[in-house]
Tab-separated table of C-alpha atoms (C1' of nucleotides) in Angstrom:
chain	number	residue	atom	x	y	z
E	16	MET	CA	-1.723	-14.123	-3.369
E	17	PRO	CA	-3.663	-12.865	-0.619
E	18	GLU	CA	-7.337	-12.970	0.113
E	19	LEU	CA	-8.826	-14.832	3.027
E	20	PRO	CA	-8.366	-18.380	1.649
E	21	GLU	CA	-4.767	-17.761	0.600
E	22	VAL	CA	-3.909	-16.101	3.911
E	23	GLU	CA	-5.557	-18.983	5.766
E	24	THR	CA	-3.488	-21.437	3.707
E	25	ILE	CA	-0.247	-19.648	4.556
E	26	CYS	CA	-1.302	-19.428	8.183
E	27	ARG	CA	-1.815	-23.195	8.351
E	28	TYR	CA	1.506	-23.777	6.647
E	29	LEU	CA	3.282	-21.731	9.299
E	30	ARG	CA	1.321	-23.213	12.199
E	31	ASP	CA	1.228	-26.867	11.168
E	32	GLY	CA	4.457	-27.109	9.209
E	33	THR	CA	5.009	-29.575	6.358
E	34	SER	CA	7.025	-32.752	5.912
E	35	THR	CA	10.064	-30.586	5.241
E	36	THR	CA	9.282	-27.444	7.266
E	37	PRO	CA	8.731	-27.347	11.017
E	38	SER	CA	5.884	-25.447	12.644
E	39	LEU	CA	6.847	-22.024	13.947
E	40	LEU	CA	4.930	-22.578	17.166
E	41	GLY	CA	7.175	-22.527	20.191
E	42	LEU	CA	10.192	-21.162	18.336
E	43	VAL	CA	12.343	-18.578	20.092
E	44	ILE	CA	13.210	-15.434	18.156
E	45	LYS	CA	16.912	-14.694	18.027
E	46	SER	CA	17.009	-11.559	15.893
E	47	ALA	CA	15.455	-9.734	12.981
E	48	GLN	CA	16.620	-7.946	9.870
E	49	VAL	CA	14.740	-5.252	7.999
E	50	LEU	CA	15.871	-5.124	4.379
E	51	TRP	CA	13.267	-2.586	3.230
E	52	GLN	CA	12.315	-0.022	5.861
E	53	ARG	CA	8.866	0.872	4.544
E	54	SER	CA	7.740	-2.735	4.910
E	55	LEU	CA	7.802	-2.180	8.677
E	56	ALA	CA	4.728	-0.128	9.603
E	57	THR	CA	5.543	0.123	13.298
E	58	PRO	CA	7.611	0.494	15.469
E	59	SER	CA	10.952	1.936	14.346
E	60	VAL	CA	13.570	-0.486	13.074
E	61	ASP	CA	15.605	0.043	16.244
E	62	GLU	CA	12.697	-0.769	18.514
E	63	PHE	CA	11.767	-3.762	16.342
E	64	TYR	CA	15.278	-5.148	16.795
E	65	ARG	CA	15.187	-4.451	20.526
E	66	ARG	CA	11.785	-5.941	21.328
E	67	LEU	CA	11.790	-9.188	19.327
E	68	PRO	CA	14.752	-11.242	20.641
E	69	GLY	CA	13.786	-13.784	23.284
E	70	GLN	CA	10.076	-13.763	22.518
E	71	VAL	CA	8.402	-17.091	21.736
E	72	ILE	CA	5.692	-17.657	19.122
E	73	THR	CA	2.780	-18.935	21.180
E	74	LYS	CA	-0.031	-18.787	18.647
E	75	ILE	CA	-0.512	-18.250	14.900
E	76	SER	CA	-3.896	-17.094	13.679
E	77	ARG	CA	-5.664	-15.047	11.020
E	78	ARG	CA	-8.010	-12.063	11.196
E	79	GLY	CA	-9.364	-10.987	7.811
E	80	LYS	CA	-6.283	-10.820	5.601
E	81	PHE	CA	-3.901	-10.285	8.531
E	82	ILE	CA	-1.674	-13.052	9.848
E	83	LEU	CA	-1.278	-12.699	13.586
E	84	PHE	CA	1.662	-14.122	15.529
E	85	SER	CA	1.058	-14.006	19.264
E	86	LEU	CA	4.410	-13.648	21.005
E	87	THR	CA	5.394	-13.850	24.658
E	88	ARG	CA	4.729	-10.149	25.188
E	89	ASP	CA	3.788	-8.582	21.854
E	90	SER	CA	1.808	-9.314	18.714
E	91	LEU	CA	3.384	-9.456	15.276
E	92	LEU	CA	0.935	-8.792	12.438
E	93	ILE	CA	1.602	-9.155	8.726
E	94	HIS	CA	-0.532	-8.025	5.806
E	95	LEU	CA	0.605	-9.420	2.435
E	96	ARG	CA	-1.340	-6.917	0.303
E	97	MET	CA	-0.827	-7.682	-3.409
E	98	SER	CA	2.375	-9.654	-3.694
E	99	GLY	CA	3.502	-10.627	-0.197
E	100	ASP	CA	4.423	-14.133	0.857
E	101	LEU	CA	5.852	-15.816	3.936
E	102	LEU	CA	8.482	-18.519	3.753
E	103	VAL	CA	10.284	-20.647	6.315
E	104	GLU	CA	13.834	-21.333	5.220
E	105	PRO	CA	17.360	-22.006	6.488
E	106	ALA	CA	18.768	-18.958	8.275
E	107	ASP	CA	22.142	-19.045	6.564
E	108	THR	CA	21.139	-18.748	2.904
E	109	LEU	CA	21.405	-15.548	0.863
E	110	PRO	CA	18.162	-13.528	1.071
E	111	ALA	CA	16.153	-13.679	-2.165
E	112	LEU	CA	15.805	-10.523	-4.281
E	113	HIS	CA	12.405	-9.526	-2.899
E	114	HIS	CA	12.876	-10.446	0.733
E	115	ARG	CA	11.938	-7.415	2.847
E	116	ILE	CA	12.019	-8.552	6.470
E	117	LEU	CA	13.683	-11.587	8.067
E	118	ILE	CA	13.055	-13.043	11.519
E	119	PHE	CA	15.662	-15.480	12.778
E	120	PHE	CA	14.993	-18.281	15.250
E	121	GLN	CA	17.233	-20.162	17.653
E	122	ASN	CA	16.705	-23.412	15.724
E	123	GLY	CA	18.589	-22.234	12.624
E	124	LYS	CA	15.495	-21.318	10.618
E	125	ARG	CA	14.153	-17.945	9.583
E	126	LEU	CA	10.805	-16.538	8.539
E	127	ALA	CA	11.111	-14.456	5.362
E	128	PHE	CA	8.616	-11.825	4.309
E	129	ASN	CA	8.935	-11.684	0.540
E	130	ASP	CA	7.114	-8.915	-1.292
E	131	ALA	CA	7.964	-7.868	-4.841
E	132	ARG	CA	5.656	-4.846	-4.949
E	133	LYS	CA	6.462	-3.567	-1.442
E	134	PHE	CA	2.804	-2.961	-0.552
E	135	GLY	CA	2.788	-5.419	2.344
E	136	ARG	CA	3.301	-4.292	5.939
E	137	VAL	CA	4.487	-5.678	9.272
E	138	TRP	CA	3.416	-4.383	12.703
E	139	LEU	CA	4.802	-5.173	16.144
E	140	VAL	CA	2.353	-3.957	18.782
E	141	ASP	CA	1.317	-4.867	22.293
E	142	ASP	CA	-2.358	-5.127	21.395
E	143	PRO	CA	-3.388	-6.564	17.993
E	144	GLU	CA	-6.625	-4.578	18.169
E	145	GLN	CA	-4.524	-1.500	17.401
E	146	VAL	CA	-4.182	-2.943	13.906
E	147	THR	CA	-7.283	-5.064	13.328
E	148	GLY	CA	-9.733	-3.031	15.386
E	149	GLY	CA	-11.482	-1.527	12.368
E	150	LEU	CA	-12.256	-4.812	10.642
E	151	GLY	CA	-15.778	-6.009	10.001
E	152	PRO	CA	-17.039	-9.472	10.911
E	153	GLU	CA	-15.174	-12.656	10.073
E	154	PRO	CA	-17.273	-14.248	7.298
E	155	LEU	CA	-16.752	-17.859	8.381
E	156	ALA	CA	-17.244	-17.264	12.095
E	157	ALA	CA	-20.310	-18.778	13.748
E	158	ASN	CA	-21.404	-15.392	15.056
E	159	PHE	CA	-21.703	-13.923	11.552
E	160	THR	CA	-25.273	-14.674	10.530
E	161	ALA	CA	-27.339	-14.070	7.391
E	162	GLU	CA	-29.543	-11.827	9.485
E	163	ASP	CA	-26.472	-9.744	10.394
E	164	LEU	CA	-25.521	-9.386	6.766
E	165	TYR	CA	-29.032	-8.366	5.781
E	166	GLN	CA	-29.160	-5.711	8.497
E	167	ARG	CA	-25.792	-4.261	7.531
E	168	LEU	CA	-26.691	-4.179	3.829
E	169	GLN	CA	-29.761	-2.124	4.736
E	170	GLU	CA	-27.733	0.379	6.726
E	171	THR	CA	-25.950	1.788	3.699
E	172	HIS	CA	-26.563	2.646	0.042
E	173	ARG	CA	-23.505	1.392	-1.728
E	174	GLN	CA	-22.746	-0.755	-4.748
E	175	LEU	CA	-22.305	-4.381	-3.717
E	176	LYS	CA	-18.856	-4.878	-5.189
E	177	PRO	CA	-17.053	-1.971	-3.500
E	178	LEU	CA	-19.005	-2.645	-0.312
E	179	LEU	CA	-17.884	-6.268	-0.102
E	180	LEU	CA	-14.303	-5.188	-0.801
E	181	ASP	CA	-14.493	-2.814	2.166
E	182	GLN	CA	-12.734	-4.602	5.028
E	183	SER	CA	-14.639	-2.645	7.646
E	184	PHE	CA	-17.890	-4.054	6.242
E	185	LEU	CA	-16.696	-7.659	6.026
E	186	ALA	CA	-13.148	-8.895	6.595
E	187	GLY	CA	-11.253	-11.058	4.161
E	188	LEU	CA	-12.877	-10.804	0.740
E	189	GLY	CA	-10.869	-9.408	-2.166
E	190	ASN	CA	-11.375	-9.006	-5.890
E	191	ILE	CA	-11.554	-12.716	-6.710
E	192	TYR	CA	-13.872	-13.836	-3.967
E	193	VAL	CA	-16.267	-10.907	-4.275
E	194	ASP	CA	-16.767	-11.700	-7.959
E	195	GLU	CA	-17.175	-15.403	-7.171
E	196	SER	CA	-19.619	-14.810	-4.324
E	197	LEU	CA	-21.788	-12.370	-6.282
E	198	ASN	CA	-21.929	-14.757	-9.229
E	199	LEU	CA	-22.991	-17.682	-7.070
E	200	ALA	CA	-25.548	-15.483	-5.331
E	201	ARG	CA	-26.797	-14.180	-8.721
E	202	LEU	CA	-26.397	-10.530	-7.714
E	203	HIS	CA	-25.167	-7.685	-9.926
E	204	PRO	CA	-21.915	-6.104	-8.698
E	205	LEU	CA	-23.385	-2.596	-9.027
E	206	GLU	CA	-26.638	-3.364	-7.211
E	207	ASN	CA	-27.474	-0.962	-4.401
E	208	SER	CA	-27.051	-2.744	-1.074
E	209	ALA	CA	-30.181	-1.178	0.390
E	210	LEU	CA	-32.300	-2.760	-2.346
E	211	ILE	CA	-31.226	-6.300	-1.479
E	212	THR	CA	-34.129	-8.398	-0.213
E	213	GLU	CA	-33.846	-10.640	2.793
E	214	LEU	CA	-33.922	-13.699	0.540
E	215	GLN	CA	-31.077	-12.285	-1.591
E	216	ALA	CA	-29.092	-11.487	1.535
E	217	VAL	CA	-29.417	-15.079	2.699
E	218	ARG	CA	-28.251	-16.240	-0.722
E	219	LEU	CA	-25.276	-13.876	-0.585
E	220	TRP	CA	-24.375	-15.042	2.915
E	221	GLU	CA	-24.498	-18.702	1.849
E	222	SER	CA	-22.511	-17.955	-1.314
E	223	ILE	CA	-19.737	-16.107	0.488
E	224	ARG	CA	-19.324	-18.916	2.982
E	225	GLN	CA	-19.510	-21.641	0.348
E	226	VAL	CA	-16.962	-19.964	-1.925
E	227	LEU	CA	-14.516	-19.288	0.917
E	228	THR	CA	-14.895	-22.784	2.362
E	229	GLU	CA	-14.263	-24.442	-1.007
E	230	ALA	CA	-11.303	-22.167	-1.718
E	231	ILE	CA	-9.705	-22.996	1.634
E	232	LEU	CA	-10.277	-26.690	0.953
E	233	ARG	CA	-8.313	-26.230	-2.286
E	234	ASN	CA	-5.568	-24.237	-0.519
E	235	GLY	CA	-6.571	-21.002	-2.219
E	236	ALA	CA	-5.954	-19.870	-5.770
E	237	SER	CA	-2.550	-19.647	-7.459
E	238	ILE	CA	-2.313	-17.293	-10.404
E	239	ASP	CA	0.516	-15.499	-12.134
E	240	TRP	CA	4.033	-16.064	-10.920
E	241	VAL	CA	3.112	-16.443	-7.286
E	242	TYR	CA	2.474	-20.109	-6.736
E	243	ARG	CA	1.730	-21.905	-3.546
E	244	GLY	CA	0.087	-25.151	-4.626
E	245	GLY	CA	-3.501	-23.982	-4.311
E	246	ASP	CA	-5.724	-24.877	-7.256
E	247	PHE	CA	-8.971	-22.974	-6.723
E	248	GLN	CA	-8.196	-21.010	-9.900
E	249	ASN	CA	-9.405	-24.092	-11.781
E	250	TYR	CA	-12.842	-23.675	-10.254
E	251	PHE	CA	-13.504	-19.978	-10.908
E	252	ARG	CA	-17.075	-19.283	-12.042
E	253	ALA	CA	-16.587	-15.624	-12.987
E	254	TYR	CA	-13.187	-14.167	-12.047
E	255	ASP	CA	-10.763	-14.001	-14.993
E	256	ARG	CA	-13.318	-15.716	-17.273
E	257	ALA	CA	-14.355	-12.786	-19.499
E	258	GLY	CA	-15.895	-14.088	-22.737
E	259	GLN	CA	-16.136	-17.645	-21.452
E	260	PRO	CA	-19.555	-19.256	-20.872
E	261	CYS	CA	-21.279	-18.847	-17.529
E	262	ILE	CA	-21.274	-22.140	-15.627
E	263	ALA	CA	-24.992	-21.793	-14.969
E	264	CYS	CA	-26.455	-20.519	-18.269
E	265	GLY	CA	-23.756	-20.380	-20.934
E	266	THR	CA	-23.940	-16.619	-21.473
E	267	PRO	CA	-20.454	-15.116	-21.967
E	268	ILE	CA	-19.031	-13.666	-18.747
E	269	GLN	CA	-18.706	-9.900	-18.992
E	270	ARG	CA	-15.848	-7.803	-17.664
E	271	ILE	CA	-16.297	-4.215	-16.501
E	272	LYS	CA	-14.382	-1.804	-14.268
E	273	VAL	CA	-15.757	-0.969	-10.869
E	274	GLY	CA	-13.700	1.375	-8.752
E	275	GLN	CA	-10.571	0.650	-10.797
E	276	ARG	CA	-10.929	-3.110	-10.287
E	277	GLY	CA	-11.635	-5.652	-13.005
E	278	THR	CA	-15.090	-7.053	-12.316
E	279	HIS	CA	-16.498	-10.230	-13.830
E	280	PHE	CA	-20.141	-11.253	-13.891
E	281	CYS	CA	-22.819	-13.011	-15.914
E	282	PRO	CA	-25.146	-10.410	-17.494
E	283	ASN	CA	-27.921	-13.003	-17.615
E	284	CYS	CA	-27.744	-14.514	-14.112
E	285	GLN	CA	-26.723	-11.327	-12.316
E	286	LYS	CA	-29.312	-8.704	-13.193
E	287	ARG	CA	-29.971	-5.440	-11.383
E	288	ALA	CA	-33.347	-4.948	-9.774
H	29	DC	C1'	-22.257	9.980	2.215
H	30	DA	C1'	-20.801	7.632	-1.966
H	31	DC	C1'	-17.810	7.397	-5.631
H	32	DG	C1'	-13.731	8.015	-8.712
H	33	DA	C1'	-8.945	9.014	-9.366
H	34	DG	C1'	-4.328	8.905	-7.867
H	35	DA	C1'	-0.633	7.032	-5.052
H	36	DC	C1'	2.218	3.393	-3.408
H	37	DC	C1'	5.607	-0.507	-6.210
H	38	DT	C1'	7.519	-4.165	-9.395
H	39	DG	C1'	6.852	-7.587	-12.793
H	40	DT	C1'	4.351	-9.781	-16.614
H	41	DT	C1'	1.462	-9.725	-20.539
H	42	DC	C1'	-0.746	-7.446	-24.406
H	43	DG	C1'	-1.065	-4.780	-28.649
H	44	DC	C1'	0.985	-2.527	-32.456
A	30	DT	C1'	11.925	-8.456	-31.959
A	31	DG	C1'	10.996	-4.135	-29.469
A	32	DC	C1'	8.628	-0.963	-26.788
A	33	DG	C1'	5.118	1.397	-24.329
A	34	DA	C1'	0.656	0.566	-22.314
A	35	DA	C1'	-2.232	-1.985	-19.522
A	36	DC	C1'	-2.744	-5.014	-16.024
A	37	DA	C1'	-2.177	-7.566	-11.317
A	38	DG	C1'	-4.977	-11.212	-5.409
A	39	DG	C1'	-4.853	-4.311	-1.602
A	40	DT	C1'	-5.680	-0.185	0.792
A	41	DC	C1'	-5.032	4.733	1.827
A	42	DT	C1'	-6.024	9.623	0.848
A	43	DC	C1'	-7.927	13.284	-1.613
A	44	DG	C1'	-11.375	15.843	-4.400
A	45	DT	C1'	-16.137	16.241	-6.069
DNA sequence: CACGAGACCTGTTCGC
DNA sequence: TGCGAACAGGTCTCGT
């Protein structure tokens, strides 16, 4: 599921709760269970079990694609990678097939980290910066300006698509939202970042923020078998629309491979300089 | 420095 | 219908 809008949606679900699920804020951790060792990045399973009990969830936030639980003493970070998901459920039910790590609370609920492909990771650290320290700016934050983006594009000579996927350049975009942002900004995915004009950089900045804001409003995108109620997939302009007409000009959307990733763009609207 | 390929994994969809 | 190939929202590491 997981790019910035989907992670933000899950984050809100955990923090605000729903009519049937309580918020996790303020809950006291009773115990934990690691069902697949490699899903736990750090510390060891033993230390994980030792440190968690008794800690309270005091804050739930997001940084890039990481979900950050601030606990009494430590920070618990989760990255969902390709197929991860987080669910709040009764503590006494049988763990589902792809559940990898469970955290039990004193109120009879548990948080389940479900991850079919086992790419996701969980960290328990005393300083979250140990995990998120290398991330680039947060695209929706007030301190991320178009001027910033322009400057940083000038500092390197890389193709736009792989550059925007690089989390140390900008945090939170993934394959869907890079394609969507570049299409809205009318920029070719292979364009050299150093050739981007200031005007184009402003357009890219606006596009990224518009696409992410709209996607969050629609609770993210739900595709394939992972479904969480988001419906932004019905508003894609480029992603997964190969052969279908461009929203702006009607030209069929083209699909190419860039760095092993499927890349969708309009050959008419998104031309290289 | 910039890029491509391979690895890590399981499940679904596509093509013959 | 069956079966292998290709593909999937991510990121790391290695070789050129």
